[in-house]
């Protein structure tokens, strides 16, 4: 099975949006786009990365949020066009980021335009966690996505799972177990958790952190998913926490370090073999941009 993670494409343009037409926190997000983000997140880079991802022939594309900047419906429509080119809903597993659910009306817009790619949600519900975690099983792999994309106050990029979603996540991580009688049961599936915010305490500054990271850490330590993939902080990071491998991938559209990660996961007699390959921008020559291997890691999870 080949999984590819990409994240934080921030692909929308606010070129046709007037600063005066946006409200509240969206004004600060607009200024951030105008002064900085529009120069960093480039559509031509994302286009090349999208082609490179297709050339890798992934079985599943794991997209860990922040498709847009300030959660406007027009941005969400623009992102929907790219999503359909990226892959069909059965091939793309999407979880939202804080820039997607940026304003009180963003969640409904996402459900209207990304509905095929998101778990079904009650119309009119403002609970961004109600439909999560979402679980997809394929080829012995168990892919679990959560939503941490709460609407926050101005200048905050925090996230939160909430107690109810966290309890459901724990159950989802347990999954089917197997093992010889008398031995302690072991999970037979290879389990991968997708989350937008950094999952463990201390991985980023308070203003950008997951509020309940300490609670999630307990669940991760107890249930030990094989992989935890996240985004949000726009850099490439790898960290092993006990036997759990955590990876953050840089923004898919960044002129500085656009990246994606390839995970080849295979079941053998002695356990699950996983090989990770990081692919990063080789040059940022616009339409001529290309990607080259920037890191590799292999490990086995024995039975
Ligand atoms: Fe982001
Ligand atoms: Fe984010």
Tab-separated table of C-alpha atoms and ligand atoms in Angstrom:
chain	number	residue	atom	x	y	z
A	1	UNK	CA	0.000	0.000	0.000
A	2	UNK	CA	1.285	3.434	-0.857
A	3	UNK	CA	0.120	6.400	1.198
A	4	UNK	CA	1.072	9.986	0.411
A	5	UNK	CA	0.663	12.812	2.884
A	6	UNK	CA	0.397	16.403	1.776
A	7	UNK	CA	-0.790	19.302	3.845
A	8	UNK	CA	-1.431	23.025	4.151
A	9	UNK	CA	-1.700	23.895	0.443
A	10	UNK	CA	-3.275	27.289	1.289
A	11	UNK	CA	-4.180	27.375	-2.382
A	12	UNK	CA	-6.830	30.101	-2.616
A	13	UNK	CA	-6.308	33.639	-3.841
A	14	UNK	CA	-7.934	36.631	-2.137
A	15	UNK	CA	-7.084	38.822	-5.150
A	16	UNK	CA	-10.737	39.471	-5.947
A	17	UNK	CA	-11.796	39.942	-2.306
A	18	UNK	CA	-12.005	43.426	-0.825
A	19	UNK	CA	-10.491	43.915	2.631
A	20	UNK	CA	-13.569	45.949	3.604
A	21	UNK	CA	-15.884	43.060	2.759
A	22	UNK	CA	-14.430	40.629	5.313
A	23	UNK	CA	-15.349	40.605	8.984
A	24	UNK	CA	-13.715	40.173	12.384
A	25	UNK	CA	-10.814	37.736	12.513
A	26	UNK	CA	-10.899	37.368	8.728
A	27	UNK	CA	-9.433	40.886	8.495
A	28	UNK	CA	-6.213	39.817	10.251
A	29	UNK	CA	-6.064	36.690	8.077
A	30	UNK	CA	-6.523	38.821	4.977
A	31	UNK	CA	-3.620	41.102	6.021
A	32	UNK	CA	-1.427	38.063	6.647
A	33	UNK	CA	-2.228	36.823	3.121
A	34	UNK	CA	-1.668	40.265	1.581
A	35	UNK	CA	1.649	41.016	3.253
A	36	UNK	CA	3.201	37.555	3.391
A	37	UNK	CA	1.319	34.401	2.499
A	38	UNK	CA	0.558	35.221	-1.134
A	39	UNK	CA	4.301	35.331	-1.834
A	40	UNK	CA	5.015	32.065	0.012
A	41	UNK	CA	2.116	29.872	-1.165
A	42	UNK	CA	2.288	29.677	-4.947
A	43	UNK	CA	-0.218	27.921	-7.214
A	44	UNK	CA	2.487	26.895	-9.696
A	45	UNK	CA	4.365	25.057	-6.928
A	46	UNK	CA	1.193	23.254	-5.825
A	47	UNK	CA	0.493	22.334	-9.442
A	48	UNK	CA	3.904	20.694	-9.801
A	49	UNK	CA	3.486	18.908	-6.484
A	50	UNK	CA	0.058	17.632	-7.545
A	51	UNK	CA	1.596	16.193	-10.723
A	52	UNK	CA	4.452	14.639	-8.731
A	53	UNK	CA	1.967	13.016	-6.339
A	54	UNK	CA	0.003	11.560	-9.276
A	55	UNK	CA	3.246	10.208	-10.782
A	56	UNK	CA	3.842	8.251	-7.543
A	57	UNK	CA	0.561	6.289	-8.065
A	58	UNK	CA	-0.612	6.420	-4.443
A	59	UNK	CA	-3.354	4.156	-3.142
A	60	UNK	CA	-4.460	6.816	-0.664
A	61	UNK	CA	-3.723	10.543	-0.502
A	62	UNK	CA	-3.842	11.896	3.047
A	63	UNK	CA	-4.583	15.604	3.169
A	64	UNK	CA	-4.217	17.128	6.624
A	65	UNK	CA	-5.958	20.471	6.241
A	66	UNK	CA	-5.540	24.195	5.606
A	67	UNK	CA	-6.601	24.201	1.964
A	68	UNK	CA	-7.550	27.897	2.118
A	69	UNK	CA	-6.690	31.082	4.055
A	70	UNK	CA	-9.735	32.614	5.777
A	71	UNK	CA	-12.586	30.144	5.241
A	72	UNK	CA	-14.600	32.198	2.714
A	73	UNK	CA	-17.101	30.277	0.603
A	74	UNK	CA	-15.436	31.411	-2.642
A	75	UNK	CA	-12.094	30.063	-1.400
A	76	UNK	CA	-13.737	26.780	-0.448
A	77	UNK	CA	-15.255	26.520	-3.953
A	78	UNK	CA	-11.818	27.188	-5.475
A	79	UNK	CA	-10.304	24.465	-3.305
A	80	UNK	CA	-13.070	22.025	-4.309
A	81	UNK	CA	-11.941	22.303	-7.952
A	82	UNK	CA	-8.380	21.352	-6.974
A	83	UNK	CA	-9.589	18.554	-4.691
A	84	UNK	CA	-11.399	16.914	-7.614
A	85	UNK	CA	-8.224	17.062	-9.694
A	86	UNK	CA	-6.179	15.658	-6.800
A	87	UNK	CA	-8.258	12.505	-6.638
A	88	UNK	CA	-11.670	10.935	-6.170
A	89	UNK	CA	-13.160	10.939	-2.646
A	90	UNK	CA	-12.367	7.202	-2.271
A	91	UNK	CA	-8.683	7.970	-2.850
A	92	UNK	CA	-8.368	11.204	-0.874
A	93	UNK	CA	-8.803	11.325	2.886
A	94	UNK	CA	-9.290	14.922	3.973
A	95	UNK	CA	-9.408	16.463	7.418
A	96	UNK	CA	-9.938	20.212	7.916
A	97	UNK	CA	-7.456	22.707	9.338
A	98	UNK	CA	-7.968	25.898	11.312
A	99	UNK	CA	-7.737	28.036	8.163
A	100	UNK	CA	-10.598	26.039	6.622
A	101	UNK	CA	-12.955	26.380	9.586
A	102	UNK	CA	-11.877	29.988	10.085
A	103	UNK	CA	-15.195	31.763	10.648
A	104	UNK	CA	-18.607	30.747	12.014
A	105	UNK	CA	-20.041	30.120	8.517
A	106	UNK	CA	-17.029	28.207	7.131
A	107	UNK	CA	-18.133	24.761	8.374
A	108	UNK	CA	-21.414	24.900	6.466
A	109	UNK	CA	-19.569	26.032	3.317
A	110	UNK	CA	-17.125	23.120	3.622
A	111	UNK	CA	-19.985	20.679	3.978
A	112	UNK	CA	-21.671	22.172	0.914
A	113	UNK	CA	-18.625	22.062	-1.364
A	114	UNK	CA	-16.343	19.378	0.080
A	115	UNK	CA	-19.177	17.118	1.228
A	116	UNK	CA	-18.005	14.158	-0.889
A	117	UNK	CA	-14.639	14.266	0.875
A	118	UNK	CA	-15.886	14.790	4.426
A	119	UNK	CA	-17.924	12.604	6.780
A	120	UNK	CA	-21.663	13.304	6.650
A	121	UNK	CA	-22.672	16.019	9.060
A	122	UNK	CA	-26.121	17.199	10.171
A	123	UNK	CA	-27.061	20.314	8.225
A	124	UNK	CA	-27.009	23.310	10.518
A	125	UNK	CA	-24.809	21.667	13.152
A	126	UNK	CA	-22.023	23.929	14.360
A	127	UNK	CA	-20.172	21.119	16.139
A	128	UNK	CA	-16.990	20.688	14.089
A	129	UNK	CA	-16.175	17.434	15.949
A	130	UNK	CA	-19.556	15.675	15.668
A	131	UNK	CA	-18.714	13.613	12.572
A	132	UNK	CA	-15.230	12.588	13.755
A	133	UNK	CA	-13.192	10.547	13.972
A	134	UNK	CA	-13.628	9.275	10.460
A	135	UNK	CA	-12.245	5.760	9.874
A	136	UNK	CA	-11.216	4.212	6.567
A	137	UNK	CA	-9.907	0.648	6.357
A	138	UNK	CA	-8.067	-0.526	3.281
A	139	UNK	CA	-5.552	-3.310	2.638
A	140	UNK	CA	-5.135	-4.065	6.364
A	141	UNK	CA	-4.535	-0.402	7.132
A	142	UNK	CA	-6.736	1.593	9.463
A	143	UNK	CA	-6.706	5.300	8.652
A	144	UNK	CA	-8.286	7.513	11.295
A	145	UNK	CA	-8.884	11.234	10.855
A	146	UNK	CA	-9.876	13.736	13.534
A	147	UNK	CA	-10.926	17.365	13.425
A	148	UNK	CA	-9.144	19.894	15.620
A	149	UNK	CA	-10.402	22.853	13.576
A	150	UNK	CA	-12.283	24.950	16.100
A	151	UNK	CA	-13.052	28.562	15.288
A	152	UNK	CA	-10.701	30.657	17.410
A	153	UNK	CA	-10.379	34.253	18.544
A	154	UNK	CA	-8.207	36.716	16.615
A	155	UNK	CA	-4.451	35.908	16.522
A	156	UNK	CA	-5.063	32.393	17.823
A	157	UNK	CA	-4.359	29.317	15.691
A	158	UNK	CA	-5.107	26.819	18.445
A	159	UNK	CA	-6.955	23.565	17.950
A	160	UNK	CA	-9.036	21.300	20.150
A	161	UNK	CA	-10.309	17.728	19.947
A	162	UNK	CA	-12.762	17.984	22.838
A	163	UNK	CA	-13.528	15.242	25.346
A	164	UNK	CA	-16.244	13.506	23.315
A	165	UNK	CA	-14.154	13.219	20.126
A	166	UNK	CA	-11.145	12.096	22.147
A	167	UNK	CA	-13.196	9.277	23.712
A	168	UNK	CA	-14.413	8.196	20.259
A	169	UNK	CA	-10.835	8.357	18.960
A	170	UNK	CA	-9.660	6.016	21.700
A	171	UNK	CA	-12.310	3.483	20.665
A	172	UNK	CA	-11.410	3.882	16.983
A	173	UNK	CA	-7.720	3.292	17.707
A	174	UNK	CA	-8.394	0.057	19.563
A	175	UNK	CA	-9.758	-1.590	16.396
A	176	UNK	CA	-9.712	-5.369	15.920
A	177	UNK	CA	-7.102	-7.241	17.933
A	178	UNK	CA	-5.519	-10.669	17.431
A	179	UNK	CA	-2.932	-12.919	19.035
A	180	UNK	CA	-2.385	-16.472	20.241
A	181	UNK	CA	-4.541	-17.464	23.178
A	182	UNK	CA	-2.849	-16.704	26.449
A	183	UNK	CA	-0.743	-13.948	24.908
A	184	UNK	CA	-1.711	-10.319	25.255
A	185	UNK	CA	-3.805	-9.312	22.252
A	186	UNK	CA	-2.150	-7.187	19.593
A	187	UNK	CA	-3.630	-4.958	16.980
A	188	UNK	CA	-3.502	-6.704	13.627
A	189	UNK	CA	-3.987	-3.597	11.507
A	190	UNK	CA	-1.455	-0.905	10.718
A	191	UNK	CA	-2.942	2.231	12.216
A	192	UNK	CA	-2.413	5.781	11.025
A	193	UNK	CA	-3.835	8.879	12.723
A	194	UNK	CA	-4.354	12.085	10.726
A	195	UNK	CA	-4.564	15.330	12.684
A	196	UNK	CA	-4.025	18.929	11.622
A	197	UNK	CA	-2.401	20.264	14.800
A	198	UNK	CA	0.831	18.896	16.336
A	199	UNK	CA	-0.360	15.994	18.497
A	200	UNK	CA	1.955	16.150	21.515
A	201	UNK	CA	2.599	18.872	24.110
A	202	UNK	CA	5.534	21.187	23.418
A	203	UNK	CA	5.626	20.647	19.646
A	204	UNK	CA	4.728	24.274	18.901
A	205	UNK	CA	4.091	27.533	20.711
A	206	UNK	CA	0.952	27.996	22.786
A	207	UNK	CA	-0.760	30.251	20.247
A	208	UNK	CA	-0.713	27.446	17.647
A	209	UNK	CA	-1.020	24.413	19.890
A	210	UNK	CA	-3.624	21.745	20.437
A	211	UNK	CA	-5.309	22.695	23.720
A	212	UNK	CA	-5.859	19.101	24.768
A	213	UNK	CA	-2.511	17.706	23.557
A	214	UNK	CA	-1.777	16.311	27.045
A	215	UNK	CA	-5.005	14.276	26.909
A	216	UNK	CA	-4.215	13.092	23.382
A	217	UNK	CA	-0.726	12.088	24.513
A	218	UNK	CA	-2.268	9.706	27.059
A	219	UNK	CA	-4.441	8.120	24.357
A	220	UNK	CA	-1.478	7.830	21.969
A	221	UNK	CA	0.693	6.243	24.662
A	222	UNK	CA	-2.069	3.809	25.548
A	223	UNK	CA	-3.168	2.840	22.036
A	224	UNK	CA	0.099	3.370	20.137
A	225	UNK	CA	-0.926	4.061	16.557
A	226	UNK	CA	1.850	3.183	14.118
A	227	UNK	CA	1.876	6.564	12.435
A	228	UNK	CA	0.698	10.049	13.352
A	229	UNK	CA	0.681	12.542	10.470
A	230	UNK	CA	0.101	16.243	10.993
A	231	UNK	CA	0.628	19.676	9.441
A	232	UNK	CA	-0.119	23.236	10.603
A	233	UNK	CA	3.431	24.330	11.424
A	234	UNK	CA	4.644	24.314	7.800
A	235	UNK	CA	7.900	22.464	8.295
A	236	UNK	CA	9.282	18.944	7.973
A	237	UNK	CA	9.650	17.191	11.307
A	238	UNK	CA	10.108	13.606	12.379
A	239	UNK	CA	9.896	12.370	15.918
A	240	UNK	CA	9.479	8.954	17.452
A	241	UNK	CA	7.493	8.973	20.674
A	242	UNK	CA	7.977	5.527	22.224
A	243	UNK	CA	7.142	3.269	19.252
A	244	UNK	CA	4.855	5.824	17.577
A	245	UNK	CA	6.314	7.563	14.520
A	246	UNK	CA	5.110	11.157	14.121
A	247	UNK	CA	5.683	13.198	10.978
A	248	UNK	CA	4.908	16.782	10.045
A	249	UNK	CA	5.172	17.796	6.402
A	250	UNK	CA	5.855	21.281	5.052
A	251	UNK	CA	3.194	23.202	3.117
A	252	UNK	CA	2.459	21.695	-0.306
A	253	UNK	CA	2.666	25.109	-1.998
A	254	UNK	CA	5.592	26.762	-0.228
A	255	UNK	CA	8.332	28.393	-2.331
A	256	UNK	CA	10.703	27.589	0.525
A	257	UNK	CA	10.236	23.884	1.152
A	258	UNK	CA	7.095	22.430	-0.476
A	259	UNK	CA	7.065	18.723	0.345
A	260	UNK	CA	5.113	15.509	0.416
A	261	UNK	CA	5.780	12.198	2.135
A	262	UNK	CA	5.440	8.732	0.650
A	263	UNK	CA	4.776	5.764	2.947
A	264	UNK	CA	5.077	2.271	1.497
A	265	UNK	CA	3.462	-0.103	3.982
A	266	UNK	CA	3.609	-3.852	3.549
A	267	UNK	CA	2.430	-6.773	5.630
A	268	UNK	CA	4.901	-9.668	5.906
A	269	UNK	CA	5.217	-12.794	8.071
A	270	UNK	CA	7.150	-10.928	10.750
A	271	UNK	CA	5.022	-7.781	10.891
A	272	UNK	CA	4.373	-4.507	9.113
A	273	UNK	CA	7.216	-2.979	7.128
A	274	UNK	CA	6.995	0.766	6.610
A	275	UNK	CA	9.297	2.836	4.459
A	276	UNK	CA	8.970	6.628	4.508
A	277	UNK	CA	10.426	8.853	1.801
A	278	UNK	CA	10.323	12.651	2.100
A	279	UNK	CA	10.180	14.514	-1.225
A	280	UNK	CA	11.010	18.227	-1.139
A	281	UNK	CA	11.244	21.075	-3.596
A	282	UNK	CA	14.489	20.957	-5.564
A	283	UNK	CA	14.248	24.473	-6.958
A	284	UNK	CA	11.489	27.056	-7.026
A	285	UNK	CA	11.658	27.945	-10.623
A	286	UNK	CA	7.896	28.358	-10.955
A	287	UNK	CA	6.464	25.936	-13.498
A	288	UNK	CA	9.875	24.213	-13.690
A	289	UNK	CA	9.841	23.270	-10.004
A	290	UNK	CA	10.747	19.669	-9.251
A	291	UNK	CA	10.979	17.444	-6.196
A	292	UNK	CA	13.826	15.285	-4.952
A	293	UNK	CA	14.287	12.813	-2.087
A	294	UNK	CA	15.169	14.682	1.118
A	295	UNK	CA	15.034	11.919	3.693
A	296	UNK	CA	14.158	8.305	4.249
A	297	UNK	CA	13.284	6.091	7.199
A	298	UNK	CA	12.317	2.416	7.420
A	299	UNK	CA	11.052	0.382	10.325
A	300	UNK	CA	9.207	-2.825	11.137
A	301	UNK	CA	6.365	-3.281	13.576
A	302	UNK	CA	6.629	-6.888	14.649
A	303	UNK	CA	3.609	-8.879	15.661
B	1	LIG	FE1	-1.347	26.059	7.516
B	2	LIG	FE1	-3.148	25.345	10.436
